[in-house]
Amino acid sequence: MRFNRFIGIRGTVVCSAATLMLGAIGCGKLESGANSVVSVKYLPDAAAAPEASAEGTPAQGEAATAEAGGVGTLKGRVVYEGNFNPLPNLYEKGGANKDPSVCGAEAIPNERILVKNGGLANAFIYLEKAPKGAKSPDVTEPAVFDQKTCVFLPHAMVVRTKQTIKVLNADAAAHNTHTFPGKNSQFNSVVQPDDRVGVPLVYTQVEKKPFSVGCDIHPWMQAYHLPLDHSFAAVSKDDGAFEIKDLPAGKHEFKVWHEAGDFLEKSLVVTIKPGDNEITISVAASKLK
Amino acid sequence: MPANEEYLRSPKLMHRVFCGSALLLLLTTIWMMWADYNDEWRTYQRKAFHYQAERLKARETTLTADKQHEAKVKELEQKKVDATKQTADQLAALAELHSKFEEIDKDKDGKISYEDIPEEFKVGEKAQKFRELLKGDFDRLASMNPGSSEKLLLTLADFPTESQRKKAVQVARDKESNHLRELKLERAKRDVARADYNLGIRDNLDMKALEKRFTDAESRVQKMEVEFAELKLQTIEAKMSLAVITGALDQVTKELVAEQAAIGLIHAAAAKIEPQSGTLQAFKRSMMLVPIIEGFNSPERPIQDWMPGLQFTLGGMTNVARFDRCRTCHMSIDVVDDSITTSVAGAFPAGKAGEKGKFPQPYSSHPNLGLYLGATSPHPLPKFGCTVCHEGQGSGTTVTNASHTPNDPVEMERWAKDHKWFDNHFWERPMLPKRFEEASCIKCHVNVVELGVNEKFGPTAPKVVKGHDLIQTYGCFGCHEISGYDGNKIIGPDLRLEPTTAEEAAEIAKDPLQVAGKLRKVGPSLRHLASKANSGFVSHWTEEPKRFRPTTRMPQFFKLDNQSDDMAAKYNPVEIAAMSHYLLTKSEKLDTLSPIEGYKPNAERGRELFATKGCVVCHTHQDVPGLAAEFGPELSKVHAKLREGKLGFDWLYTWIREPERHHPRTKMPHLFLDGEGTGDKYVDPAADIAAFLLKLEGAPADFKPTQTYETPEVPDAVLDELVTYFLMKVLTKSQVDVVMKTGKYPLPASVIKGDEIELAAGSDEDFRTRKMSYLGRKTISRYGCYGCHDIPNFEKARPIGTALQDWGKKDRSRLAFEHIHEYLHHHGQAGLGVIVDTVDAGAAARLKLDAPRGVRVAKAKKAEFKTDDVIVAIDGLAVNSMADYNELLDRTVVGSNVAVSVWRNGHLLESPIAIKADTSMLERVEDGISRASRGDITNPVADERERSAAFYYESLTHHGRPGFLWQKLRQPRSYDYKTIETKAYDDRLRMPKFPFTEEEIDAIATFVVGLVAEPPSAEYLYNPGGAKGAVIKGERLIQQFNCSACHMLELPKIRYGADLESITASDTAVEYPEAIALLKKLRPVQNALTGEMKTVKGKSLPIIQFHGMVSSYPDPEDSPDEQEYIADSWDFLNVAGKELFPTSKFIFPAANLDRIDPARGGQYAEWLVKRLVANQTAKEAGLAWQMSPPPLYKQGTKVQTPWLFNFLRNPGRIRHTTVLRMPKFNMSDSDAQALANYFAAVDGTEFPYQLIAEREPEYLNEKNHEFHTAFKDKKEGYLQESWKMLNAPLCIKCHSVAGRQVAINDPKTDIRGPNLELAAERLKPDWTLLWLYRPNWITPYTSMPSPLPPQQPGAQPRFPEIFGGDGLRQTISLRDALVNYYKLMETEGKVSPQPQPQPAAAGGND
């Protein structure tokens, strides 16, 4: 549940007439339990039309491009293939030696591979680029990235470029949040003890894959961020489930990434039909190290 | 017959004879004049003049046709017309106004001045009327001269014509001066009155009258002073009135002239050289060129440069000043292209005849006018001339007379044909051929290094630097001293061994006329040889070092050309055995170290440590591929050479751990490989590395060398023969007989000076042992082994070879060429008797090779080879290309066996083919010349190789110095060809064969040819002091200690065509303005625009450049459109007005890349970073950088020089994140000082001392005052408050501070910063503050966060009780606490550990 707090975007909902007519899911209604609540506007994109149609993405001249095929929702689950022995905690309660009164208050879990009911958490499923003609609305509400008992919350998150991330600290010890992005500038800032106002962090560039975020004071702390300029991305929940909405019908190439296995799929082709689409992504245990 | 005239001679005949001889004389005179006139140089000058005129005319055309110029001229001309009209209008208006004035007041005598106009006409209603009366003339005039006062205009109206105005100025000036005269008189009167008044006081007179007199006089003066000021102003106004009307016209005329001046000048210059025919100028010029007349003031004439400060020795007798006439033919040599303003370029670029825009010699300009000849260059023409660098006969004015030297025989033949060139033997200093053009640099640049590394000009003489470096690396100076001093006067580069003993060093230091050498012996010390190797290996190694280690630098002394006879075959093994006997018996005991009892070294871990502890920086090992380090020896076979068992292991362990135990002057540094961990986790890196190198699996005692060596047999008869032979030179026949029979030497040990002491010494040793020692010592003396190695009893031995400091002018008759010509006829070329070609992909497939490598035998002349054999290795070294093949063959010993690995019929032959590498040098040269002159050799490297060989061969056959040297280095013993039969055994040549390639020999020759020991006068010698000198000294040491292998000294330079729109300036709003100001001070803003353009996809983009690191390269999996580079800039940049802080990221498409200049140094660091990321020691590249040797970018702005000195002498641990430590080099104090100074000098900072102002009372008082003003309720001082800040729960998170140790969870992953105690002495205050503001501005990859950056409104306050939570004050206070750390530790003391923060205290500041 905790992802919702950070990824759920309660921004303005824009629905074009065309999408309304087709009864696209997610318009006009906010779902609180979803991974990500967005609706997407399809813009006429004359220039992109010919090639886009070749790829199977909806694109038809002047009218809203989604008209041609409608939009669908991708609901899926990332499944761990094999027997999973939960990874031992990084530190047991009281085991962390740095700021022991804070970090030692709870055991520090190893979140590298988390499996629940056979589902793999914290996998990123995303499109590298928004489908032609699809424009996700801007998000105005800031995302929240918190640190509690020397663990990052959430462990993995997709954010939007130019979206403000409030880096908070719920601990009574200072953290320094240090990002290692590819294209964005590094962020390395001290976040004071119990800072509930937060230090703002903004990514300006789209990244090709998630990158790690750490804390140099508490080197075991680890999280992953992926800034994108669109909303067609999700992080698998505790049980491996994820949902991506408002995908134009047609073929899409998804990337699936996990911290323990890098790219699990570099090009997962899914054909989206209007309405709900189900998918299961199997990950062999040997792929995760 | 009467005895008249006719009786004696026939007048008729006489007349004819007379007439004939007169005619003959006339013709001879004319011929003489013609010959005198018809000089070779005239042809060149005429053509040069023609080229110059052509260029000027072309420039005139371009400039005239230039659109911008055209437009500008047009505009100015229009302006001129306008201005002229305006002036005329104004004059007319003036005249009109004037006449109106006259009408107004006819009573006046034609003049109206401003004062004359009634006041009411000036302002108000009447003024309006006045203006009306003037019918707008006045306003018109005013509008024409904006800014002029009404009064001035009225004055103008008084004087409508220029002459009137001039006169008015004159009148005003007269008035002024007349008035001044009167004023002066009045002043004098007043002064008298004052004096009288003063006297009156003294004489007690009636003061009233006197006072009145003074007051009157004073008031008169005052009044007149005011009037005078008024008159002065009037003069100025009158002057202004002169300019005001015609000012605009004057200005525009001036501009027009200036615009056309450049063209005018060019036109005039062109007309002077090539006047238009038919003009007077043309006639004048043709007259000046008429023979005889041209002797007076002709444009064609010899041009000479006289350099009285640059002398040379003429014929070995007298010193004369240089007198260069080179410019007589090379007229345009120093002509700068003045149409380019951004850089210095020649107006006549050099090139081949017929190339467009290029000029052949002698018409071209010098290719590097920025460095040579140019007025702003360091070598301006009038001061340096030509021959000081190029040599040759400066006074000569023909190709041959000037002693030009062709670069190769191909060129020589062409010159002989075109210029009737011949080798002029009578000029001792012929011009240096192109290949030696850098040789002269070292006459003045005696330090050499600045010719290789130069901030301003780049590597200016790389070849001579290479030669110099090779001599240093291979230790030639061990035998051939190159003394740079004559007494204490500098005469050239200095390459000499340092004093071996402390006594010798002290003695030299005392003598003012001696300067000690500075270089260490290049070979390892043999003082403790017995603890390392046994006699079998020593003999095996000495006989042929490369047999054991193909890459060794040790030269080969045996199995060479002059040792192939029976005598050598008999004697050499005995000599070798005696030598190793000597070295091992004289070897001194070494106190070796051992790992702790029971430690089991781990070879696998040792391999990783070999990589991460820095061994690979200097050494290569086949099991740790990646870096091809050549600084130290290759170590793949160490396990095959050391002594068996614990002895060998301990020796290696000791050497790795404390190399200075083995030799106090070794180059191998102390790496601080101390044991780490405790109990089961104890790791002894040195032991592990030793185990890896020894391929050890068990305990140290189990070590067994993988190879055994037989100790050579020494037949007694041969030993005696040799001992007798050498003894005969010092003793009589009968004495020798006695010694050999009884074993008793006739003299006591105390009087024996030579090697014979071995025979006398140690009566307890048996005679055979003593004979062996004697022969061994004798052999070492003869071959000069001690030139490179430290050997017991040879501490005072002198170098055995010829000194080389003046070899470049050595008399050629003193070089022993012997039968070299005959030798080279039949031998001298290391060939295999095959013709080979490159293996391309097709051939590789056909021959079943896995990849194109090796060379294919195209034609086999010897039975050992077959066509289609592929030669894949020679003497154990891989052949990957033709270049490798040639190079490896060059390095082999001609006439000796070479092991050739061959790929035949799809598989490698089991054993290499052993074949004698020997063919005819002459054949090679002849073949090379003919192919080169036909242009058959397409590869420029191969072409130059053949031309070069031909050049040296030609030189050798004509008894030239370069040729002699070349052959001496290729085949040192070949000069003994057919002479050993007639010379004594010990007279044979002893120079060993070094593994040089021909290119390397060429570089060494360039250096040695330049050693002429002719010091220029002091003003020419480049041996600067100050910062420049510090840089030179430092560069030399950086090379010596291989600093740049680990550390980047300059970051890579990235250049690309940028879309300027897409670049966004850094956000200055989120930084403290003080921080930005400090950044600008320490890292001055660099202009990123280069001024060059790059065309990408048809768009022309400006190229920007910056220093930084590429963090991401194009991914080949991406589509070409998406491939991009990501680079971090380390510079503070200005990109077309946008300022970008360091750390800015530049993301650009791969196609936009112009180029990336690699970093200077730091190859190991880059390699290590990749390795640490690959093996997951580091999670991110940034973290891996923190584990690796840091780049030393702008180090001078960072550390205090005295600290750096101490650190270099004894490097302590600073960083805890690194996987290796800065090693301790055996550096002398002066070396450490020089290096510390270097870093300050390259960054232009003060050295060697720095004032720390932040520790001074002035600063602290000021801060205290400011602190108490701002925070009135604070009782404590500023520093106390700062100490609180430093000890707040912030720094302690990662740094140990104030006696508190940082908490460590896992030493492998924790980021632990340097102990803050170090900062006070180590860091410069400004740098420290900048670091505290924004650490990643200085080091982009650092883990250190900005501790207290500016906060956004509404943010949670930080430490509000310290400095009121003001981040800027807090940051500065951190710096001040660090700078005053010791004082504060003293006064405030250790801070007791913090109480554990209470989680409940939310919102507080723990």
mmCIF file of C-alpha atoms in Angstrom, chain B residues 340-526:
data_model
loop_
_atom_site.group_PDB
_atom_site.id
_atom_site.type_symbol
_atom_site.label_atom_id
_atom_site.label_comp_id
_atom_site.label_asym_id
_atom_site.label_seq_id
_atom_site.Cartn_x
_atom_site.Cartn_y
_atom_site.Cartn_z
ATOM 1 C CA ILE B 340 44.197 36.198 -39.250
ATOM 2 C CA THR B 341 44.017 37.781 -35.844
ATOM 3 C CA THR B 342 43.177 34.803 -33.662
ATOM 4 C CA SER B 343 46.416 32.883 -34.133
ATOM 5 C CA VAL B 344 49.842 33.248 -35.653
ATOM 6 C CA ALA B 345 50.088 31.672 -39.082
ATOM 7 C CA GLY B 346 52.506 32.062 -41.945
ATOM 8 C CA ALA B 347 51.424 34.058 -44.969
ATOM 9 C CA PHE B 348 52.963 31.464 -47.277
ATOM 10 C CA PRO B 349 52.098 28.009 -45.955
ATOM 11 C CA ALA B 350 54.636 25.367 -46.838
ATOM 12 C CA GLY B 351 53.742 22.650 -49.282
ATOM 13 C CA LYS B 352 54.763 20.963 -52.473
ATOM 14 C CA ALA B 353 55.127 22.943 -55.676
ATOM 15 C CA GLY B 354 51.826 23.086 -57.502
ATOM 16 C CA GLU B 355 49.650 22.621 -54.425
ATOM 17 C CA LYS B 356 47.053 25.329 -54.321
ATOM 18 C CA GLY B 357 47.684 27.954 -51.685
ATOM 19 C CA LYS B 358 50.932 26.270 -50.719
ATOM 20 C CA PHE B 359 54.490 27.338 -51.386
ATOM 21 C CA PRO B 360 57.570 25.179 -51.762
ATOM 22 C CA GLN B 361 60.899 26.103 -50.185
ATOM 23 C CA PRO B 362 62.486 28.632 -50.274
ATOM 24 C CA TYR B 363 59.279 30.638 -50.702
ATOM 25 C CA SER B 364 57.286 29.366 -47.764
ATOM 26 C CA SER B 365 56.936 30.850 -44.308
ATOM 27 C CA HIS B 366 58.174 29.034 -41.255
ATOM 28 C CA PRO B 367 55.573 26.441 -40.316
ATOM 29 C CA ASN B 368 55.453 27.554 -36.691
ATOM 30 C CA LEU B 369 55.758 31.316 -36.491
ATOM 31 C CA GLY B 370 54.038 31.362 -33.126
ATOM 32 C CA LEU B 371 57.001 29.546 -31.671
ATOM 33 C CA TYR B 372 59.818 30.617 -33.955
ATOM 34 C CA LEU B 373 60.802 33.864 -35.668
ATOM 35 C CA GLY B 374 57.551 35.724 -34.990
ATOM 36 C CA ALA B 375 57.851 38.981 -33.097
ATOM 37 C CA THR B 376 55.734 37.646 -30.229
ATOM 38 C CA SER B 377 57.304 34.203 -30.270
ATOM 39 C CA PRO B 378 59.889 33.123 -27.728
ATOM 40 C CA HIS B 379 62.469 32.932 -30.532
ATOM 41 C CA PRO B 380 62.199 36.224 -32.426
ATOM 42 C CA LEU B 381 64.141 36.360 -35.673
ATOM 43 C CA PRO B 382 66.456 39.273 -34.873
ATOM 44 C CA LYS B 383 67.628 37.595 -31.711
ATOM 45 C CA PHE B 384 67.985 34.026 -32.943
ATOM 46 C CA GLY B 385 68.532 34.019 -36.687
ATOM 47 C CA CYS B 386 68.500 30.645 -38.395
ATOM 48 C CA THR B 387 71.734 28.718 -38.046
ATOM 49 C CA VAL B 388 71.714 28.464 -34.274
ATOM 50 C CA CYS B 389 68.949 25.926 -34.693
ATOM 51 C CA HIS B 390 69.421 24.633 -38.212
ATOM 52 C CA GLU B 391 73.222 24.835 -38.463
ATOM 53 C CA GLY B 392 74.745 25.144 -41.942
ATOM 54 C CA GLN B 393 76.857 27.905 -43.381
ATOM 55 C CA GLY B 394 74.944 31.049 -42.620
ATOM 56 C CA SER B 395 76.961 33.178 -45.012
ATOM 57 C CA GLY B 396 76.294 30.904 -47.987
ATOM 58 C CA THR B 397 73.834 32.093 -50.581
ATOM 59 C CA THR B 398 73.517 29.005 -52.743
ATOM 60 C CA VAL B 399 71.924 25.691 -51.942
ATOM 61 C CA THR B 400 75.283 23.958 -51.723
ATOM 62 C CA ASN B 401 77.212 26.771 -50.054
ATOM 63 C CA ALA B 402 74.692 27.036 -47.292
ATOM 64 C CA SER B 403 75.442 23.372 -46.623
ATOM 65 C CA HIS B 404 71.880 22.141 -46.901
ATOM 66 C CA THR B 405 71.626 18.475 -45.984
ATOM 67 C CA PRO B 406 69.103 16.167 -47.607
ATOM 68 C CA ASN B 407 66.932 14.082 -45.310
ATOM 69 C CA ASP B 408 67.457 10.867 -47.213
ATOM 70 C CA PRO B 409 69.270 9.590 -50.292
ATOM 71 C CA VAL B 410 66.134 9.868 -52.392
ATOM 72 C CA GLU B 411 66.013 13.577 -51.688
ATOM 73 C CA MET B 412 69.761 13.805 -52.131
ATOM 74 C CA GLU B 413 69.553 12.504 -55.682
ATOM 75 C CA ARG B 414 66.835 14.975 -56.502
ATOM 76 C CA TRP B 415 68.893 17.866 -55.129
ATOM 77 C CA ALA B 416 71.956 16.764 -57.024
ATOM 78 C CA LYS B 417 69.899 16.885 -60.193
ATOM 79 C CA ASP B 418 68.044 20.124 -59.474
ATOM 80 C CA HIS B 419 70.639 22.158 -57.610
ATOM 81 C CA LYS B 420 73.946 20.508 -58.464
ATOM 82 C CA TRP B 421 74.099 19.691 -54.801
ATOM 83 C CA PHE B 422 77.121 17.939 -53.373
ATOM 84 C CA ASP B 423 78.240 17.158 -49.879
ATOM 85 C CA ASN B 424 80.440 20.050 -48.861
ATOM 86 C CA HIS B 425 83.031 18.424 -46.646
ATOM 87 C CA PHE B 426 84.741 21.685 -45.836
ATOM 88 C CA TRP B 427 82.027 23.119 -43.687
ATOM 89 C CA GLU B 428 82.232 21.405 -40.354
ATOM 90 C CA ARG B 429 78.706 22.211 -39.266
ATOM 91 C CA PRO B 430 76.460 21.248 -42.174
ATOM 92 C CA MET B 431 72.796 22.002 -41.853
ATOM 93 C CA LEU B 432 70.911 19.440 -39.835
ATOM 94 C CA PRO B 433 68.715 17.264 -42.016
ATOM 95 C CA LYS B 434 65.031 17.402 -41.252
ATOM 96 C CA ARG B 435 65.227 14.299 -39.083
ATOM 97 C CA PHE B 436 67.597 16.083 -36.710
ATOM 98 C CA GLU B 437 65.904 19.474 -36.737
ATOM 99 C CA GLU B 438 65.058 19.140 -33.035
ATOM 100 C CA ALA B 439 68.643 18.338 -32.063
ATOM 101 C CA SER B 440 69.658 21.969 -31.577
ATOM 102 C CA CYS B 441 66.897 22.682 -29.086
ATOM 103 C CA ILE B 442 68.934 21.092 -26.315
ATOM 104 C CA LYS B 443 71.724 23.631 -26.714
ATOM 105 C CA CYS B 444 69.637 26.113 -24.765
ATOM 106 C CA HIS B 445 66.888 23.875 -23.366
ATOM 107 C CA VAL B 446 69.249 21.907 -21.193
ATOM 108 C CA ASN B 447 66.444 20.604 -19.006
ATOM 109 C CA VAL B 448 64.793 19.025 -22.063
ATOM 110 C CA VAL B 449 61.471 18.253 -20.318
ATOM 111 C CA GLU B 450 59.828 21.523 -21.326
ATOM 112 C CA LEU B 451 60.232 20.459 -24.949
ATOM 113 C CA GLY B 452 57.945 17.521 -24.275
ATOM 114 C CA VAL B 453 55.368 18.980 -21.920
ATOM 115 C CA ASN B 454 54.538 22.596 -22.513
ATOM 116 C CA GLU B 455 51.349 24.252 -21.433
ATOM 117 C CA LYS B 456 51.464 26.904 -24.111
ATOM 118 C CA PHE B 457 52.941 25.169 -27.133
ATOM 119 C CA GLY B 458 52.367 21.462 -26.460
ATOM 120 C CA PRO B 459 55.139 18.980 -27.210
ATOM 121 C CA THR B 460 57.449 21.093 -29.338
ATOM 122 C CA ALA B 461 60.339 18.686 -29.864
ATOM 123 C CA PRO B 462 58.976 15.214 -29.157
ATOM 124 C CA LYS B 463 61.736 13.336 -30.914
ATOM 125 C CA VAL B 464 64.658 14.781 -29.020
ATOM 126 C CA VAL B 465 62.661 14.329 -25.814
ATOM 127 C CA LYS B 466 62.114 10.706 -26.747
ATOM 128 C CA GLY B 467 65.828 10.260 -27.290
ATOM 129 C CA HIS B 468 66.566 11.884 -23.966
ATOM 130 C CA ASP B 469 63.998 9.683 -22.221
ATOM 131 C CA LEU B 470 65.370 6.534 -23.820
ATOM 132 C CA ILE B 471 68.851 7.372 -22.607
ATOM 133 C CA GLN B 472 67.445 7.901 -19.131
ATOM 134 C CA THR B 473 65.381 4.729 -19.187
ATOM 135 C CA TYR B 474 68.081 2.479 -20.558
ATOM 136 C CA GLY B 475 70.769 4.057 -18.431
ATOM 137 C CA CYS B 476 73.259 4.822 -21.215
ATOM 138 C CA PHE B 477 74.789 7.411 -18.887
ATOM 139 C CA GLY B 478 75.997 4.599 -16.615
ATOM 140 C CA CYS B 479 78.826 4.013 -19.069
ATOM 141 C CA HIS B 480 78.689 7.161 -21.187
ATOM 142 C CA GLU B 481 78.628 10.173 -18.975
ATOM 143 C CA ILE B 482 76.820 13.177 -20.416
ATOM 144 C CA SER B 483 78.009 16.028 -18.286
ATOM 145 C CA GLY B 484 76.028 19.212 -18.504
ATOM 146 C CA TYR B 485 78.676 21.185 -16.679
ATOM 147 C CA ASP B 486 82.088 22.489 -17.396
ATOM 148 C CA GLY B 487 83.078 23.137 -13.816
ATOM 149 C CA ASN B 488 79.894 24.767 -12.633
ATOM 150 C CA LYS B 489 79.026 26.371 -15.945
ATOM 151 C CA ILE B 490 76.084 24.852 -17.796
ATOM 152 C CA ILE B 491 77.021 23.510 -21.223
ATOM 153 C CA GLY B 492 74.155 21.199 -22.073
ATOM 154 C CA PRO B 493 71.793 18.541 -20.741
ATOM 155 C CA ASP B 494 73.173 16.776 -17.713
ATOM 156 C CA LEU B 495 72.830 12.994 -17.511
ATOM 157 C CA ARG B 496 75.159 11.605 -14.895
ATOM 158 C CA LEU B 497 75.044 9.104 -12.088
ATOM 159 C CA GLU B 498 74.526 10.419 -8.617
ATOM 160 C CA PRO B 499 77.399 9.949 -6.167
ATOM 161 C CA THR B 500 77.375 6.336 -4.963
ATOM 162 C CA THR B 501 78.487 6.956 -1.434
ATOM 163 C CA ALA B 502 77.670 9.585 1.138
ATOM 164 C CA GLU B 503 81.354 10.573 1.359
ATOM 165 C CA GLU B 504 81.517 11.218 -2.355
ATOM 166 C CA ALA B 505 78.337 13.294 -2.201
ATOM 167 C CA ALA B 506 79.722 15.340 0.676
ATOM 168 C CA GLU B 507 82.969 15.934 -1.161
ATOM 169 C CA ILE B 508 81.204 17.208 -4.261
ATOM 170 C CA ALA B 509 78.911 19.397 -2.198
ATOM 171 C CA LYS B 510 81.967 21.068 -0.674
ATOM 172 C CA ASP B 511 83.574 21.833 -4.022
ATOM 173 C CA PRO B 512 82.154 24.985 -5.630
ATOM 174 C CA LEU B 513 83.473 23.890 -9.011
ATOM 175 C CA GLN B 514 81.614 20.591 -9.072
ATOM 176 C CA VAL B 515 77.980 19.764 -9.515
ATOM 177 C CA ALA B 516 76.836 16.291 -8.511
ATOM 178 C CA GLY B 517 75.010 14.037 -10.950
ATOM 179 C CA LYS B 518 71.384 13.322 -10.198
ATOM 180 C CA LEU B 519 70.483 10.012 -11.750
ATOM 181 C CA ARG B 520 70.154 6.668 -10.086
ATOM 182 C CA LYS B 521 71.555 3.503 -11.562
ATOM 183 C CA VAL B 522 68.865 1.962 -13.734
ATOM 184 C CA GLY B 523 69.443 -1.703 -12.919
ATOM 185 C CA PRO B 524 68.577 -3.471 -9.695
ATOM 186 C CA SER B 525 71.133 -3.566 -6.927
ATOM 187 C CA LEU B 526 73.213 -6.736 -6.887
#
